[in-house]
Coordinates of C-alpha atoms and ligand atoms in Angstrom, one line a residue:
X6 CA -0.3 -29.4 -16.3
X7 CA 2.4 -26.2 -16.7
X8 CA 2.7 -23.9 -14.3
X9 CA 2.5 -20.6 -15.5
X10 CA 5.5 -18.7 -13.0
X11 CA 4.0 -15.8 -11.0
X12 CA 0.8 -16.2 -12.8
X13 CA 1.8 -14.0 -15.1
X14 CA -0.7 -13.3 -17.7
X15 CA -3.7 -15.7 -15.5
X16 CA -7.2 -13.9 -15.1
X17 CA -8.2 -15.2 -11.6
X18 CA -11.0 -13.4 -10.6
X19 CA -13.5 -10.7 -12.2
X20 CA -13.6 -7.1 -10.5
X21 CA -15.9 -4.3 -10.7
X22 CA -13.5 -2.1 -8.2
X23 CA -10.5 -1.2 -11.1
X24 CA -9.2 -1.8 -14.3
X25 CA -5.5 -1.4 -15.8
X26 CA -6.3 -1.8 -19.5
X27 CA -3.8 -0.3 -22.3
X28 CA -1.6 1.5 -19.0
X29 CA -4.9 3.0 -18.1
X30 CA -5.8 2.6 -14.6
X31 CA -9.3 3.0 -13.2
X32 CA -11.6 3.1 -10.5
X33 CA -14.9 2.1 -11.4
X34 CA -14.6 3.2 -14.5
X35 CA -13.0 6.6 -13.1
X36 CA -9.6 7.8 -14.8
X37 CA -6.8 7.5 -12.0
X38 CA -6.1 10.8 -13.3
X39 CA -9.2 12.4 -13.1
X40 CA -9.7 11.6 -9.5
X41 CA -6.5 12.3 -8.1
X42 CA -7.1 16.0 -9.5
X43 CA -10.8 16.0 -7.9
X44 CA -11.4 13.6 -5.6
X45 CA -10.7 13.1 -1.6
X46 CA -9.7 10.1 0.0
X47 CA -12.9 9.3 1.7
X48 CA -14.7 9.8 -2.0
X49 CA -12.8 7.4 -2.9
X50 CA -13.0 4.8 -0.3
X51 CA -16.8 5.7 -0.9
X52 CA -16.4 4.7 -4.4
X53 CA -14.6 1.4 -3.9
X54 CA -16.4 0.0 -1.5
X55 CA -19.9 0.6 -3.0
X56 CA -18.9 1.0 -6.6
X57 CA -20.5 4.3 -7.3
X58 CA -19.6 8.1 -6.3
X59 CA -21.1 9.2 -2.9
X60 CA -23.8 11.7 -2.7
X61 CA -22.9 15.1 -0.6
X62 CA -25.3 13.2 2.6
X63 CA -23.4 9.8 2.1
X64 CA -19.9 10.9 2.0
X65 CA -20.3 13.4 5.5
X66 CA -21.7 10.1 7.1
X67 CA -18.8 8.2 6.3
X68 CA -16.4 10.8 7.0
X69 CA -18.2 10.9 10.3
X70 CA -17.8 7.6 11.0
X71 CA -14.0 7.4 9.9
X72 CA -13.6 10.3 12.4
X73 CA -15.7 8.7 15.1
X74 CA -14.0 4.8 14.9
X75 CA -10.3 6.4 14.9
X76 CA -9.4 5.3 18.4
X77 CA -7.7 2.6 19.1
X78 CA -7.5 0.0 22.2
X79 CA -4.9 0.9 24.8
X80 CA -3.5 -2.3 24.7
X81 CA -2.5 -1.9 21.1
X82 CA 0.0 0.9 22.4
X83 CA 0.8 -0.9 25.3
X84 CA 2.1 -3.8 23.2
X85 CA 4.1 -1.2 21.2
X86 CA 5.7 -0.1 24.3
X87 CA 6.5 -4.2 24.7
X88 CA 8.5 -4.4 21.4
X89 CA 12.2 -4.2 21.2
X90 CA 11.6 -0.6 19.2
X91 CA 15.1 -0.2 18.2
X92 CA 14.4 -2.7 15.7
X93 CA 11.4 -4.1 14.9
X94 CA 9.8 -2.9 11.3
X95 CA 6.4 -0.5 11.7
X96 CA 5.4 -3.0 8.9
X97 CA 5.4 -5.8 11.2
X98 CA 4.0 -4.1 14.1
X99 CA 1.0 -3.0 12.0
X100 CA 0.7 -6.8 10.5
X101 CA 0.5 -7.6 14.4
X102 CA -1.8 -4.8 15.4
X103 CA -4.2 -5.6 13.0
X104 CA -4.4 -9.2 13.9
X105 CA -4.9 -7.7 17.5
X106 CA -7.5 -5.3 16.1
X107 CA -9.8 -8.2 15.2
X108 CA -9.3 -9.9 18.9
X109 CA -10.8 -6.6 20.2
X110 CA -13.7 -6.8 17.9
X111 CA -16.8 -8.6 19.2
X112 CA -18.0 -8.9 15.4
X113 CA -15.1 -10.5 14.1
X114 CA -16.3 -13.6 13.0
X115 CA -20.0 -12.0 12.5
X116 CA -20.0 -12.7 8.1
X117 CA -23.3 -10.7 7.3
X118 CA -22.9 -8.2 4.8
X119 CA -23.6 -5.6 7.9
X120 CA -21.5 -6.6 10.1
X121 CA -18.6 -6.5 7.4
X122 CA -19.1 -3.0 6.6
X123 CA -19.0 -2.3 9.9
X124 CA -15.9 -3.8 10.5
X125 CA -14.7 -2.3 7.0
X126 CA -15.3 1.7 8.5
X127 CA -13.7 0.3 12.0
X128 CA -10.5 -0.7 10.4
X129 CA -10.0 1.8 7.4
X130 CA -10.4 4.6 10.6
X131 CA -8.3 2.6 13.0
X132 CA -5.4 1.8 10.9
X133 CA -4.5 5.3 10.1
X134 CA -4.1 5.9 14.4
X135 CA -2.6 2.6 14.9
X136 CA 0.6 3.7 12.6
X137 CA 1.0 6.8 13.8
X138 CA 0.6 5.9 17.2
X139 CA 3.4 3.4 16.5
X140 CA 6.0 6.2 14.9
X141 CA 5.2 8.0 18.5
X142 CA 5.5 5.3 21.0
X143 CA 8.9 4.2 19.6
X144 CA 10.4 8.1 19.5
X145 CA 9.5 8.0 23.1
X146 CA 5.9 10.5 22.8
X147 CA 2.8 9.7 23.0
X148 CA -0.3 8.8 20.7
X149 CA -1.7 11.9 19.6
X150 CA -5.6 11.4 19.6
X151 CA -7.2 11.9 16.3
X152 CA -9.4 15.4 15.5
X153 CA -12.6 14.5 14.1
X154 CA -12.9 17.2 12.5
X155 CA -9.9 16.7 10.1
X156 CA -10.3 15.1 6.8
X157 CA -8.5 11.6 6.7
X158 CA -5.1 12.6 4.8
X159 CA -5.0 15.8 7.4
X160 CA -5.9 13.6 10.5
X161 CA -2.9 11.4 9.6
X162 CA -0.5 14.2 9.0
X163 CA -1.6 15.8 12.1
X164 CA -1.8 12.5 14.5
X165 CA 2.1 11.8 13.4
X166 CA 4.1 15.2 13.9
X167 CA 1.3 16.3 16.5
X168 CA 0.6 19.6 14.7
X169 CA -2.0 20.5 12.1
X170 CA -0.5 20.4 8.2
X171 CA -0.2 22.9 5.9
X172 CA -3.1 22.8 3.3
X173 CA -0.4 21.7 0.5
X174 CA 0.7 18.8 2.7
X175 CA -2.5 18.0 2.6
X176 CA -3.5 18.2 -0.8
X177 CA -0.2 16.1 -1.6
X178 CA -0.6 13.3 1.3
X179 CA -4.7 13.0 -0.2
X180 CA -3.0 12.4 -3.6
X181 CA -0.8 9.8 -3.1
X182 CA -3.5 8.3 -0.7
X183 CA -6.0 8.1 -3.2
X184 CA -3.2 7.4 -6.1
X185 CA -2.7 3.7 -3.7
X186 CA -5.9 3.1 -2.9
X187 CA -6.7 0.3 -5.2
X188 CA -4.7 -1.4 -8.3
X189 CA -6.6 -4.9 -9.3
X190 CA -5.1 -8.1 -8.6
X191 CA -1.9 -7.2 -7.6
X192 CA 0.1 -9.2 -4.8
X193 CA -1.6 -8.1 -1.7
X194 CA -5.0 -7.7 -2.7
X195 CA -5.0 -11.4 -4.4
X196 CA -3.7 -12.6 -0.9
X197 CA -6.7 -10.5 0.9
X198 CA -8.9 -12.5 -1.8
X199 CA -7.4 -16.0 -1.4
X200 CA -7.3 -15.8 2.6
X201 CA -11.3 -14.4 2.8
X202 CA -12.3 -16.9 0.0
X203 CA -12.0 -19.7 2.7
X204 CA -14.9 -17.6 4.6
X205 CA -12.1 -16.7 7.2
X206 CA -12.9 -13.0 8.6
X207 CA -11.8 -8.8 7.4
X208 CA -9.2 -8.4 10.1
X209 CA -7.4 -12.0 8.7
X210 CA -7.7 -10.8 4.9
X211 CA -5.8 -7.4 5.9
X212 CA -3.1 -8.9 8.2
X213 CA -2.6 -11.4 5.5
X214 CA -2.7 -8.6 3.0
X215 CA -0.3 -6.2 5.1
X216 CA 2.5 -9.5 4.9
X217 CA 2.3 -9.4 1.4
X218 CA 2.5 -5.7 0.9
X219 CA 5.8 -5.5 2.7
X220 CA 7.7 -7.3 0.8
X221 CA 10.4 -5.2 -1.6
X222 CA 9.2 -6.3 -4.9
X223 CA 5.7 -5.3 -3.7
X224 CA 4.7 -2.1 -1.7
X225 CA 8.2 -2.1 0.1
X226 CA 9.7 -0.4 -2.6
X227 CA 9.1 2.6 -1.5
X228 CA 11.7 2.4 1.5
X229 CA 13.9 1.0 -0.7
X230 CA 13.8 3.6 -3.3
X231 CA 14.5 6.4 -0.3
X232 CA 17.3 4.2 0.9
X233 CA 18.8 4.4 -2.9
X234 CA 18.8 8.0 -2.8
X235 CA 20.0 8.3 0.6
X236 CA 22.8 6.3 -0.3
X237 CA 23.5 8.1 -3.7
X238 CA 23.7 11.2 -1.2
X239 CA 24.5 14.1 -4.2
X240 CA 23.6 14.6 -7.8
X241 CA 27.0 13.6 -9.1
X242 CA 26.9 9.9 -7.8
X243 CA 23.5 9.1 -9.3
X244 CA 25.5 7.7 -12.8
X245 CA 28.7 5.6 -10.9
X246 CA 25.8 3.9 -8.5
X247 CA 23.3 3.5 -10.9
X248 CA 25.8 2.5 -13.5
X249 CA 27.6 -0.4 -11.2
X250 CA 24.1 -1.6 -10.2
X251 CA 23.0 -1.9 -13.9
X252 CA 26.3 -3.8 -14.6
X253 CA 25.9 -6.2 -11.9
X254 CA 22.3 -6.8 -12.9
X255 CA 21.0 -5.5 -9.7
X256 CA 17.2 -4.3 -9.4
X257 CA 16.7 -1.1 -9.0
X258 CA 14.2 -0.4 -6.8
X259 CA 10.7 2.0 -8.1
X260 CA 11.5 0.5 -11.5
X261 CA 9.5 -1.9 -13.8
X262 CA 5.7 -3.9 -13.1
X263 CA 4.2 -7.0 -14.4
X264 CA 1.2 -5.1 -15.8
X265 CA 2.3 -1.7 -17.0
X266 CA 4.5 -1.7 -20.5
X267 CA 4.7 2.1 -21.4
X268 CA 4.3 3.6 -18.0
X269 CA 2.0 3.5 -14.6
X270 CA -0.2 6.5 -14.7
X271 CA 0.3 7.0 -11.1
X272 CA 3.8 8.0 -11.6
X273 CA 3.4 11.7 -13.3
X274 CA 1.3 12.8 -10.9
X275 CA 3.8 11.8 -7.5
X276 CA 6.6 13.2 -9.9
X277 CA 4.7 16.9 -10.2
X278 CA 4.5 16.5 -6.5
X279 CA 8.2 15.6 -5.8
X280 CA 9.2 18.5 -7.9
X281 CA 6.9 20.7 -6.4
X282 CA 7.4 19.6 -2.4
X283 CA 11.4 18.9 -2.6
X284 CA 11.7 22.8 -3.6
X285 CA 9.4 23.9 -1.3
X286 CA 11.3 21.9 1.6
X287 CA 14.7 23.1 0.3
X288 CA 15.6 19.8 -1.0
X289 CA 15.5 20.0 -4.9
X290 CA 18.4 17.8 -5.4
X291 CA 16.2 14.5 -3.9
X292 CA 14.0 15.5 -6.9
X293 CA 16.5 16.0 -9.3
X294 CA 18.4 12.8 -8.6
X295 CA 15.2 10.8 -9.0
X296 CA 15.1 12.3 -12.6
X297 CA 18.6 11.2 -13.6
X298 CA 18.3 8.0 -11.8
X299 CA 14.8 7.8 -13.7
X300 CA 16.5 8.8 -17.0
X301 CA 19.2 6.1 -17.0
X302 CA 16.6 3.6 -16.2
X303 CA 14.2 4.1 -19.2
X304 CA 17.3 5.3 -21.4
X305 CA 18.6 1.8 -20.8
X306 CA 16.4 -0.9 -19.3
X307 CA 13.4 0.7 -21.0
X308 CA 11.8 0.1 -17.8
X309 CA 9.6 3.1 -16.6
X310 CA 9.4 4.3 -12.8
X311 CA 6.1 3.0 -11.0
X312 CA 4.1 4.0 -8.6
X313 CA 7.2 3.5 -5.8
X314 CA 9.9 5.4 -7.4
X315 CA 8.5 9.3 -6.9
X316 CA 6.5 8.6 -3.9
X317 CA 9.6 8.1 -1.9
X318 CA 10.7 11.8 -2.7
X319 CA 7.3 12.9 -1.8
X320 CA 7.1 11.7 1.6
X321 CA 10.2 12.1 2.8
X322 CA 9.3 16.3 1.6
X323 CA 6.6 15.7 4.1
X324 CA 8.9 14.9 6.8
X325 CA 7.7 11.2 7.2
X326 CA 10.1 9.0 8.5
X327 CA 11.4 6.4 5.7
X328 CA 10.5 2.9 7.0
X329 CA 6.7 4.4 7.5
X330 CA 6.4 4.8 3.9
X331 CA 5.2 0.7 3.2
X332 CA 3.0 1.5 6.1
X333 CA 1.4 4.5 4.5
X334 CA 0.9 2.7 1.6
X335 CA -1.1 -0.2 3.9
X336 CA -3.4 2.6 5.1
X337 CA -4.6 3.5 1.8
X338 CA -4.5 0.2 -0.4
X339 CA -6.7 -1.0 3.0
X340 CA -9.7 0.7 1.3
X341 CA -8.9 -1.4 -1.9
X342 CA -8.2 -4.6 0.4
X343 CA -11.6 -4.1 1.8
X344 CA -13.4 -3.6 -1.8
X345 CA -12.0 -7.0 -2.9
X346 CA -12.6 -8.6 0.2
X347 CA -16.4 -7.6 0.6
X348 CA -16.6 -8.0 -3.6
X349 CA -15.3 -11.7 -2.9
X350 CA -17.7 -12.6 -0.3
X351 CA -20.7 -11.9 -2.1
X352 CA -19.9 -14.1 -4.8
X353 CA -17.0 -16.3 -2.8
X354 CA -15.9 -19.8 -4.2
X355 CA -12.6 -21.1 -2.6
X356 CA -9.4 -20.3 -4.1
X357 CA -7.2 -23.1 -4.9
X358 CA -5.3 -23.4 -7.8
X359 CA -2.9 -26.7 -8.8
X360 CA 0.5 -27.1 -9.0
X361 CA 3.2 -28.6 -11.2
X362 CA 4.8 -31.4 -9.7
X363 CA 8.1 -31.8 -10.3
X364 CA 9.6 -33.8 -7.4
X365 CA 11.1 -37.3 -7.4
X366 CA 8.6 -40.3 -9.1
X367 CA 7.2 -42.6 -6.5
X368 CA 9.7 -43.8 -3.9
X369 CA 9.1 -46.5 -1.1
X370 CA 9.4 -45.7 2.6
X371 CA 12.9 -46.3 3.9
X372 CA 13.6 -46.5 7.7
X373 CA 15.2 -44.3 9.6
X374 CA 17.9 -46.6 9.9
X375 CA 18.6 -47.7 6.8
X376 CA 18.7 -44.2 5.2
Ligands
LIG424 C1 3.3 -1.2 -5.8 C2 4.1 -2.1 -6.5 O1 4.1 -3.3 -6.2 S1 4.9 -1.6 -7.9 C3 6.4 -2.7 -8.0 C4 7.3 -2.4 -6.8 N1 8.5 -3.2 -7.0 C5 9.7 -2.7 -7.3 O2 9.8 -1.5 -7.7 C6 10.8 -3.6 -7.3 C7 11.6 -3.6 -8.6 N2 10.9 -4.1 -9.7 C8 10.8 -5.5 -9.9 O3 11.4 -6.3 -9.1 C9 9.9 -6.0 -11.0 O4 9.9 -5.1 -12.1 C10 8.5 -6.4 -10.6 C11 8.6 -7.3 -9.4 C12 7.8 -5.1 -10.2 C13 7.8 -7.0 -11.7 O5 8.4 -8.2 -11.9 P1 8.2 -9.3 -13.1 O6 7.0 -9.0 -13.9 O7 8.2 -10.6 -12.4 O8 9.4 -9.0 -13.9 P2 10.8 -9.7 -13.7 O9 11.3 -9.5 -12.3 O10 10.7 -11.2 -14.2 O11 11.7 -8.9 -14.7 C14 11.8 -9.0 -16.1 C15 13.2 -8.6 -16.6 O12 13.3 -7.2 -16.3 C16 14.3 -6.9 -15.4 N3 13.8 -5.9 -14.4 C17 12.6 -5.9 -13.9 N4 12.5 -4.9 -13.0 C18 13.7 -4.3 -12.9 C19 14.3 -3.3 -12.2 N5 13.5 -2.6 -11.3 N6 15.6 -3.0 -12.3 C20 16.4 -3.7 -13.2 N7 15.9 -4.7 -14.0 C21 14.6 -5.0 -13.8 C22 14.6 -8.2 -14.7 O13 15.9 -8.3 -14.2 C23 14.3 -9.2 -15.8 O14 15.4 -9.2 -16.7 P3 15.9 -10.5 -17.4 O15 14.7 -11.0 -18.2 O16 17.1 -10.1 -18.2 O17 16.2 -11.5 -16.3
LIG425 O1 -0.3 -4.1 -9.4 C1 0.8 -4.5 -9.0 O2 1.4 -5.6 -9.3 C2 1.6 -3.7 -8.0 C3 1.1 -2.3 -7.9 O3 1.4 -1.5 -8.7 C4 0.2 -2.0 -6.9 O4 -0.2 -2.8 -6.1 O5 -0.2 -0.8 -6.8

């Protein structure tokens, strides 16, 4: 038996939710591209969780029930209000909401098809309030209750500054949200498929999921990336930092993915945004640093930017704080962590995969005293 490191290269499960083939990426069988120009969020989460397009009918339920199971429990906030908030991470205190979530939920541990779709709509509507509520507690405000008559992207915008957005903030934020909302067997999704695959319950697949998101190499890029360009600070340092990270052989962060060679297809399209938001916000300089920094990057590592890289210029034009960006990137990929998870339960079989061993050979018990 030889391991194969980070599975590179292993097909561990069939999908009918998205595709990468040949740095094409879709969503049942729809070009990334295509629906990021057409589609709305909810159309999407429509799509992924029953692997076809909703009809006009179908889509203003589900809307409807998105708007009507935003709330949260109290006691989610009032655990907020419990954390030391100067510096715990919002991605840990969503990881620990949603495990709270499911002690709230009477159907947790309910497995009919049913009762997981319920629970499906209950969380994708739920997680959006619990983070914003979160970036409110800790400034000292409260919760802003969600409108139900907002879309998803402008509910979000509007329950975390407290004001409705402008209709290009929300064109942008639906964008990127349906740019994250699904992306195969990557990291956090195969974790939401190995935890489930046990028959354990939604709410442990997406806290289990969430852990794995935030990690840097994963979805917690995007802070990262933001942190790189706040630290660059101007256009003229982008080639002395970038340079002394390249010749210490450091990663730099928004850059490279196991799957994509040429390019990730998600990329142009947050790029056109950046370029579009950080002039609008009178911050072209974030947007022209990325380039540079982008530039050196392919021009030398021939590694192109992924889906991490412009996002971090977009939000930050949208006035979200930087360290709710991996968060933001949890709300959306939850629709995708819900498709795998439901997908996986109606054809489940335990994942467990072997291991090289390559410890010691066998060795014979010595005492504690004799050691
Ligand atoms: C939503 C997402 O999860 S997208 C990915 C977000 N993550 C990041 O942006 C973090 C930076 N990127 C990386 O760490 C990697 O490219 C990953 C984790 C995305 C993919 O990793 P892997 O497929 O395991 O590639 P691995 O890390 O082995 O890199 C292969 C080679 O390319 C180099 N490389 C890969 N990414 C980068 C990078 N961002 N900057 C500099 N060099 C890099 C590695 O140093 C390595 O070089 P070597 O062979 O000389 O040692
Ligand atoms: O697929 C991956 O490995 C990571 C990624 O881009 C994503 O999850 O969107």
């Amino acid at each position: 038996m030889t391991a194969t490191r980070g599975l590179e290269g292993i097909v561990a499960a069939e999908t009918k939710i998205s595709s990468i083939i040949d740095d094409t990426l879709t969503y049942v069988g729809y070009d990334i591209d295509d629906l990021t120009e057409n589609a709305t969020f909810e159309e999407v989460v429509y799509l992924l969780w029953h692997t076809r397009l909703p009809k006009k009918d179908e889509l203003a339920e589900l809307t409807k029930e998105l708007a009507e199971n935003a709330e949260v429990p109290q006691a989610i906030f009032d655990q907020f209000k419990s954390y030391p908030l100067d510096t715990v991470h919002p991605m840990a205190a969503l990881r620990s909401a949603i495990s709270v979530l499911g002690v709230f939920d009477s159907e947790a541990d309910e497995m009919s098809p049913e009762a997981n779709y319920r629970k499906a709509i209950r969380l994708q509507a739920k997680i959006a309030t619990v983070v914003t509520g979160f970036s409110r507690i800790r400034k000292g405000l409260e919760p802003v209750a969600p409108k139900p008559e907002l879309g998803y992207a402008a509910n979000f915008l509007y329950m975390l500054h407290g004001k409705e957005p402008a209709p290009i903030e929300i064109e942008a934020f639906n964008k990127a949200l349906v740019l994250h909302a699904d992306h195969e067997l990557n990291a956090s999704t195969f974790t939401a498929r190995v935890c489930v695959a046990t028959l354990s319950d939604v709410y442990s697949g997406v806290t289990a999921a969430i852990g794995a998101l935030k990690g840097p190499l994963h979805g917690g890029a995007n802070e990262q990336v933001m942190k790189m360009l706040s630290e660059i600070g101007s256009l003229d340092n982008v080639e002395s930092y970038i340079q002394t990270k390249l010749d210490n052989k450091e990663k730099i962060m928004g850059f490279g993915h196991r799957v994509y060679r040429k390019g990730d297809p998600r990329a142009k399209h947050l790029r056109e945004m950046s370029e579009k938001l950080t002039k609008l916000t009178g911050k072209p300089e974030l947007y022209e640093m990325s380039v540079k920094i982008h530039d050196m990057i392919v021009g030398q590592k021939k590694l192109p930017a992924n889906v991490d890289f412009f996002s971090a210029s977009v939000y930050d034009s949208l006035g979200i704080e930087h360290d709710l960006f991996t968060p933001i990137f949890a709300v959306s990929r939850t629709s995708g962590w819900i498709a795998h998870i439901l997908e996986q339960y109606a054809n489940n079989r335990l994942i467990r995969p072997r291991a090289e061993y390559v410890g010691p050979g066998m060795q014979k018990y010595v005492s504690i005293e004799e050691r």
